[in-house]
Amino acid sequence: MKAEKEIVGKALVGVSYLASVQFSSRIFTFLLNIALTRYMQDPAALGVASIQLYLLYTLALNLSRETIRRVCLRLASESVKTHEVVNLIWCGIVLGVIITPMLCLYFITYVDEEARKGIPLNEYTSSIWIVGLSIIIELLSEPMFVLAQGQLQYSSRSLFEAVAVILKCLFTVFAAVFLKMHLTAFAVGYAAYSLSLLLSYSWLFKRQFSRGNENVSRNELWSVNSFVDLCPSKGLKVTSPELINPAWSFFKQTILKLVLSEGEKIVMVALAMDPSDQAVYAVVFNLGSLV
């Protein structure tokens, strides 16, 4: 009973931490957009970054990891082996490595020129590929993210995400104001965010493993002793029905969720809306999300 109360207590604290981080990140994003809108004479870069770069980032990450996260964090059975959970996570990473270049090529090749009007093609292309690389970097932190969640290390996750958001904003402003970058500045911000998360989780578990795995988890499933245990094994083989069945169900839900939550952005890109109008939408949307 005491253990259950401790878990519930950590969960409640974790929810409050994550809610604070979400709210803070929206404030930082809104202030960043306002500052860059006042600084940039042409808001086209802000529009393309807020819609197309964001859409690329969101689609790739959600399709590759959202399902895996939901499956892994709902595991309660001791019959599931740790190596199968790790393999499932790496299946999501492999899926992301496949999907990301395909989405990058789509945004470069098939998106109408009117949807990026005012942005040179070489700058647009390089920004797309930088965001694609950022996605893959962030996916590499996924085994450590799931492990941290399984061990109820919510405070660490909240801290890492808060630091990553701050670094993203700082790098974006620095690249835009001092290096005179435009769309590429936003792509650099994505790279800073992803690299920050990967380094933060690596540092967390390097410290934990070096201390002889002073594990905060009471569940044997999340008792991992080294980084080797977080690597794929047995050819990414996953046979447990407790992993496969919900994974397929959650994947279909993820696609529906993406259509509902990002549908307006997909339509804006498909209709080749002017980047300046996209910028206005992004600022208004960020302001509305704070209410």
CSV table of C-alpha atoms in Angstrom, one decimal:
chain,number,residue,atom,x,y,z
A,1,MET,CA,0.0,0.0,0.0
A,2,LYS,CA,2.8,2.4,0.8
A,3,ALA,CA,4.5,1.6,-2.5
A,4,GLU,CA,1.2,2.4,-4.3
A,5,LYS,CA,0.8,5.7,-2.5
A,6,GLU,CA,4.4,6.6,-3.4
A,7,ILE,CA,3.7,5.8,-7.1
A,8,VAL,CA,0.5,7.9,-7.1
A,9,GLY,CA,2.3,10.7,-5.4
A,10,LYS,CA,5.1,10.7,-8.0
A,11,ALA,CA,2.5,10.6,-10.8
A,12,LEU,CA,0.7,13.6,-9.4
A,13,VAL,CA,3.9,15.6,-9.0
A,14,GLY,CA,4.9,14.5,-12.5
A,15,VAL,CA,1.6,15.8,-13.9
A,16,SER,CA,2.2,19.2,-12.3
A,17,TYR,CA,5.7,19.4,-13.6
A,18,LEU,CA,4.7,18.5,-17.1
A,19,ALA,CA,1.8,21.0,-17.1
A,20,SER,CA,4.2,23.7,-16.0
A,21,VAL,CA,6.7,22.9,-18.7
A,22,GLN,CA,3.9,22.8,-21.4
A,23,PHE,CA,2.6,26.2,-20.3
A,24,SER,CA,6.1,27.7,-20.1
A,25,SER,CA,7.1,26.3,-23.5
A,26,ARG,CA,4.0,28.0,-25.1
A,27,ILE,CA,4.9,31.3,-23.5
A,28,PHE,CA,8.5,31.1,-24.7
A,29,THR,CA,7.3,30.1,-28.2
A,30,PHE,CA,4.8,33.0,-28.3
A,31,LEU,CA,7.4,35.6,-27.1
A,32,LEU,CA,9.9,34.2,-29.6
A,33,ASN,CA,7.4,34.6,-32.5
A,34,ILE,CA,6.5,38.1,-31.4
A,35,ALA,CA,10.2,39.1,-31.1
A,36,LEU,CA,11.1,37.7,-34.5
A,37,THR,CA,8.1,39.1,-36.1
A,38,ARG,CA,9.2,42.6,-35.0
A,39,TYR,CA,12.8,42.0,-36.0
A,40,MET,CA,12.2,40.4,-39.5
A,41,GLN,CA,11.0,42.7,-42.2
A,42,ASP,CA,9.6,39.7,-44.1
A,43,PRO,CA,7.5,37.3,-42.0
A,44,ALA,CA,7.7,34.6,-44.6
A,45,ALA,CA,10.4,32.7,-42.7
A,46,LEU,CA,8.2,32.7,-39.6
A,47,GLY,CA,5.3,31.4,-41.5
A,48,VAL,CA,7.1,28.6,-43.2
A,49,ALA,CA,8.9,27.6,-39.9
A,50,SER,CA,5.6,27.7,-37.9
A,51,ILE,CA,3.7,25.6,-40.4
A,52,GLN,CA,5.9,23.5,-42.7
A,53,LEU,CA,8.9,22.9,-40.5
A,54,TYR,CA,6.6,22.3,-37.5
A,55,LEU,CA,4.4,19.9,-39.6
A,56,LEU,CA,7.4,17.9,-40.8
A,57,TYR,CA,8.7,17.6,-37.2
A,58,THR,CA,5.3,16.7,-35.7
A,59,LEU,CA,4.3,14.2,-38.4
A,60,ALA,CA,7.6,12.3,-38.3
A,61,LEU,CA,7.9,12.1,-34.5
A,62,ASN,CA,4.2,11.2,-33.9
A,63,LEU,CA,4.1,8.5,-36.5
A,64,SER,CA,7.3,6.9,-35.3
A,65,ARG,CA,7.2,7.2,-31.5
A,66,GLU,CA,3.7,8.1,-30.2
A,67,THR,CA,2.4,4.6,-30.5
A,68,ILE,CA,5.4,3.1,-28.9
A,69,ARG,CA,5.3,5.5,-25.9
A,70,ARG,CA,1.6,4.7,-25.3
A,71,VAL,CA,2.2,0.9,-25.4
A,72,CYS,CA,5.3,0.9,-23.2
A,73,LEU,CA,4.0,3.2,-20.5
A,74,ARG,CA,0.9,1.1,-20.1
A,75,LEU,CA,2.7,-2.1,-19.4
A,76,ALA,CA,1.7,-3.8,-16.2
A,77,SER,CA,2.4,-7.5,-16.9
A,78,GLU,CA,5.5,-9.1,-15.6
A,79,SER,CA,5.4,-11.6,-18.5
A,80,VAL,CA,6.7,-8.9,-20.9
A,81,LYS,CA,10.5,-9.1,-21.3
A,82,THR,CA,12.7,-6.0,-21.1
A,83,HIS,CA,14.5,-6.9,-24.4
A,84,GLU,CA,11.1,-7.0,-26.2
A,85,VAL,CA,10.2,-3.6,-25.0
A,86,VAL,CA,13.5,-2.2,-26.1
A,87,ASN,CA,13.1,-3.9,-29.5
A,88,LEU,CA,9.7,-2.3,-29.9
A,89,ILE,CA,11.2,1.1,-29.1
A,90,TRP,CA,13.9,0.5,-31.7
A,91,CYS,CA,11.2,-0.5,-34.2
A,92,GLY,CA,9.8,2.9,-33.8
A,93,ILE,CA,13.2,4.5,-34.3
A,94,VAL,CA,13.7,2.5,-37.5
A,95,LEU,CA,10.3,3.6,-38.7
A,96,GLY,CA,11.2,7.2,-38.0
A,97,VAL,CA,14.5,6.8,-39.9
A,98,ILE,CA,12.5,5.6,-42.9
A,99,ILE,CA,9.6,8.1,-42.7
A,100,THR,CA,11.7,11.2,-42.0
A,101,PRO,CA,13.6,11.3,-45.4
A,102,MET,CA,10.4,10.5,-47.2
A,103,LEU,CA,8.6,13.5,-45.6
A,104,CYS,CA,11.6,15.7,-46.2
A,105,LEU,CA,11.6,14.8,-49.9
A,106,TYR,CA,7.9,15.4,-50.0
A,107,PHE,CA,8.2,18.9,-48.5
A,108,ILE,CA,11.1,19.7,-50.9
A,109,THR,CA,9.6,18.3,-54.1
A,110,TYR,CA,5.9,18.5,-53.9
A,111,VAL,CA,5.0,21.5,-51.8
A,112,ASP,CA,3.9,24.3,-54.1
A,113,GLU,CA,6.3,27.2,-54.6
A,114,GLU,CA,3.7,29.6,-53.4
A,115,ALA,CA,3.7,28.0,-50.0
A,116,ARG,CA,7.4,29.1,-49.5
A,117,LYS,CA,7.2,32.4,-51.5
A,118,GLY,CA,10.1,34.7,-50.4
A,119,ILE,CA,12.3,31.8,-49.2
A,120,PRO,CA,15.2,30.8,-51.5
A,121,LEU,CA,15.1,27.2,-52.6
A,122,ASN,CA,18.5,26.3,-51.2
A,123,GLU,CA,17.7,27.8,-47.8
A,124,TYR,CA,14.4,26.0,-47.7
A,125,THR,CA,16.0,22.7,-48.7
A,126,SER,CA,18.8,23.0,-46.1
A,127,SER,CA,16.3,23.9,-43.4
A,128,ILE,CA,14.1,20.9,-44.2
A,129,TRP,CA,17.1,18.5,-44.0
A,130,ILE,CA,18.4,20.1,-40.7
A,131,VAL,CA,14.9,19.5,-39.2
A,132,GLY,CA,15.0,15.9,-40.5
A,133,LEU,CA,18.4,15.3,-38.9
A,134,SER,CA,17.0,16.8,-35.6
A,135,ILE,CA,14.2,14.3,-35.7
A,136,ILE,CA,16.5,11.4,-36.0
A,137,ILE,CA,18.7,12.8,-33.2
A,138,GLU,CA,15.7,13.1,-30.9
A,139,LEU,CA,14.5,9.6,-31.8
A,140,LEU,CA,17.9,8.3,-30.5
A,141,SER,CA,16.9,9.5,-27.0
A,142,GLU,CA,13.7,7.5,-27.1
A,143,PRO,CA,14.9,4.4,-25.2
A,144,MET,CA,16.2,6.6,-22.4
A,145,PHE,CA,13.0,8.6,-22.4
A,146,VAL,CA,10.8,5.5,-22.0
A,147,LEU,CA,13.1,4.2,-19.3
A,148,ALA,CA,12.9,7.5,-17.4
A,149,GLN,CA,9.1,7.4,-17.6
A,150,GLY,CA,9.0,3.8,-16.5
A,151,GLN,CA,11.1,4.7,-13.5
A,152,LEU,CA,8.8,7.7,-12.7
A,153,GLN,CA,11.6,10.2,-13.1
A,154,TYR,CA,9.1,13.0,-14.1
A,155,SER,CA,11.1,15.8,-12.5
A,156,SER,CA,14.1,14.9,-14.7
A,157,ARG,CA,12.0,14.9,-17.8
A,158,SER,CA,10.5,18.2,-16.9
A,159,LEU,CA,13.9,19.8,-16.3
A,160,PHE,CA,15.3,18.4,-19.5
A,161,GLU,CA,12.4,19.6,-21.6
A,162,ALA,CA,12.4,23.0,-20.0
A,163,VAL,CA,16.2,23.4,-20.7
A,164,ALA,CA,15.7,22.2,-24.3
A,165,VAL,CA,12.9,24.7,-24.9
A,166,ILE,CA,15.0,27.6,-23.6
A,167,LEU,CA,18.0,26.5,-25.7
A,168,LYS,CA,15.8,26.3,-28.7
A,169,CYS,CA,14.6,29.8,-28.3
A,170,LEU,CA,18.1,31.2,-27.5
A,171,PHE,CA,19.7,29.5,-30.5
A,172,THR,CA,16.9,30.6,-32.8
A,173,VAL,CA,17.2,34.2,-31.7
A,174,PHE,CA,21.0,34.1,-31.9
A,175,ALA,CA,21.0,32.6,-35.4
A,176,ALA,CA,18.3,35.1,-36.7
A,177,VAL,CA,19.6,38.3,-35.1
A,178,PHE,CA,23.4,37.9,-35.0
A,179,LEU,CA,24.1,35.4,-37.8
A,180,LYS,CA,21.5,37.0,-40.0
A,181,MET,CA,19.8,33.7,-40.8
A,182,HIS,CA,16.2,33.5,-41.7
A,183,LEU,CA,14.4,30.2,-42.1
A,184,THR,CA,17.6,28.3,-41.2
A,185,ALA,CA,17.6,30.0,-37.8
A,186,PHE,CA,14.4,28.1,-36.9
A,187,ALA,CA,15.9,24.8,-38.1
A,188,VAL,CA,19.0,25.4,-35.9
A,189,GLY,CA,16.6,25.9,-33.0
A,190,TYR,CA,15.1,22.4,-33.7
A,191,ALA,CA,18.6,20.9,-33.8
A,192,ALA,CA,19.5,22.5,-30.5
A,193,TYR,CA,16.3,21.2,-28.8
A,194,SER,CA,16.9,17.6,-30.0
A,195,LEU,CA,20.6,17.5,-29.2
A,196,SER,CA,19.8,18.9,-25.7
A,197,LEU,CA,17.4,16.1,-25.0
A,198,LEU,CA,19.7,13.4,-26.2
A,199,LEU,CA,22.7,14.7,-24.2
A,200,SER,CA,20.5,15.3,-21.1
A,201,TYR,CA,19.1,11.8,-21.0
A,202,SER,CA,22.5,10.3,-21.8
A,203,TRP,CA,24.0,12.2,-18.8
A,204,LEU,CA,21.2,11.1,-16.5
A,205,PHE,CA,21.6,7.4,-17.2
A,206,LYS,CA,25.4,7.5,-17.4
A,207,ARG,CA,25.4,8.9,-13.9
A,208,GLN,CA,22.8,6.3,-12.8
A,209,PHE,CA,24.7,3.3,-14.3
A,210,SER,CA,28.0,4.5,-12.9
A,211,ARG,CA,26.6,4.5,-9.4
A,212,GLY,CA,25.8,0.8,-9.7
A,213,ASN,CA,22.3,1.3,-11.0
A,214,GLU,CA,20.7,2.8,-7.9
A,215,ASN,CA,17.4,2.2,-9.6
A,216,VAL,CA,14.3,4.2,-8.6
A,217,SER,CA,12.0,1.6,-10.1
A,218,ARG,CA,10.3,-1.1,-8.2
A,219,ASN,CA,9.3,-2.8,-11.4
A,220,GLU,CA,11.8,-5.4,-12.7
A,221,LEU,CA,10.8,-4.4,-16.3
A,222,TRP,CA,12.5,-1.1,-15.9
A,223,SER,CA,15.6,-2.3,-14.1
A,224,VAL,CA,18.3,-1.6,-16.7
A,225,ASN,CA,22.0,-1.9,-15.8
A,226,SER,CA,23.8,-0.4,-18.7
A,227,PHE,CA,23.4,1.3,-22.1
A,228,VAL,CA,23.9,-2.1,-23.7
A,229,ASP,CA,20.6,-3.1,-22.3
A,230,LEU,CA,19.0,-0.3,-24.2
A,231,CYS,CA,20.3,-1.5,-27.5
A,232,PRO,CA,18.3,-3.7,-29.9
A,233,SER,CA,18.8,-7.5,-29.8
A,234,LYS,CA,17.6,-10.7,-31.5
A,235,GLY,CA,17.0,-8.9,-34.8
A,236,LEU,CA,14.3,-6.5,-33.3
A,237,LYS,CA,12.1,-9.5,-32.6
A,238,VAL,CA,8.9,-8.7,-30.8
A,239,THR,CA,6.5,-11.6,-30.2
A,240,SER,CA,4.4,-10.6,-27.1
A,241,PRO,CA,0.7,-10.0,-27.9
A,242,GLU,CA,0.7,-7.5,-25.1
A,243,LEU,CA,2.9,-5.3,-27.2
A,244,ILE,CA,1.8,-6.1,-30.8
A,245,ASN,CA,-2.0,-5.9,-30.3
A,246,PRO,CA,-2.2,-2.5,-28.6
A,247,ALA,CA,0.6,-1.1,-30.9
A,248,TRP,CA,-1.6,-1.6,-34.0
A,249,SER,CA,-4.6,-0.1,-32.2
A,250,PHE,CA,-2.7,2.9,-31.0
A,251,PHE,CA,-1.1,3.5,-34.4
A,252,LYS,CA,-4.5,3.9,-36.0
A,253,GLN,CA,-5.5,6.3,-33.2
A,254,THR,CA,-2.3,8.3,-33.7
A,255,ILE,CA,-3.1,8.8,-37.4
A,256,LEU,CA,-6.6,10.0,-36.6
A,257,LYS,CA,-5.3,12.2,-33.9
A,258,LEU,CA,-2.8,13.8,-36.3
A,259,VAL,CA,-5.6,14.5,-38.9
A,260,LEU,CA,-7.7,16.1,-36.2
A,261,SER,CA,-5.0,18.2,-34.5
A,262,GLU,CA,-2.8,19.1,-37.5
A,263,GLY,CA,-5.5,19.1,-40.2
A,264,GLU,CA,-5.6,22.8,-40.6
A,265,LYS,CA,-1.8,23.0,-41.1
A,266,ILE,CA,-2.0,20.2,-43.7
A,267,VAL,CA,-4.7,22.1,-45.6
A,268,MET,CA,-2.7,25.3,-45.5
A,269,VAL,CA,0.3,23.6,-47.1
A,270,ALA,CA,-1.9,21.8,-49.6
A,271,LEU,CA,-3.6,25.0,-50.6
A,272,ALA,CA,-0.2,26.8,-50.9
A,273,MET,CA,-1.3,29.6,-48.5
A,274,ASP,CA,0.9,32.7,-48.6
A,275,PRO,CA,3.8,32.4,-45.9
A,276,SER,CA,2.8,35.8,-44.5
A,277,ASP,CA,-0.7,34.5,-43.8
A,278,GLN,CA,0.9,31.4,-42.3
A,279,ALA,CA,2.9,33.7,-39.9
A,280,VAL,CA,-0.2,35.5,-38.8
A,281,TYR,CA,-1.9,32.2,-38.2
A,282,ALA,CA,1.0,30.9,-36.1
A,283,VAL,CA,1.1,34.0,-33.9
A,284,VAL,CA,-2.7,34.0,-33.3
A,285,PHE,CA,-2.7,30.2,-32.7
A,286,ASN,CA,0.1,30.5,-30.1
A,287,LEU,CA,-1.7,33.3,-28.4
A,288,GLY,CA,-4.9,31.3,-28.3
A,289,SER,CA,-3.2,28.3,-26.9
A,290,LEU,CA,-2.2,30.3,-23.8
A,291,VAL,CA,-5.8,31.1,-23.0
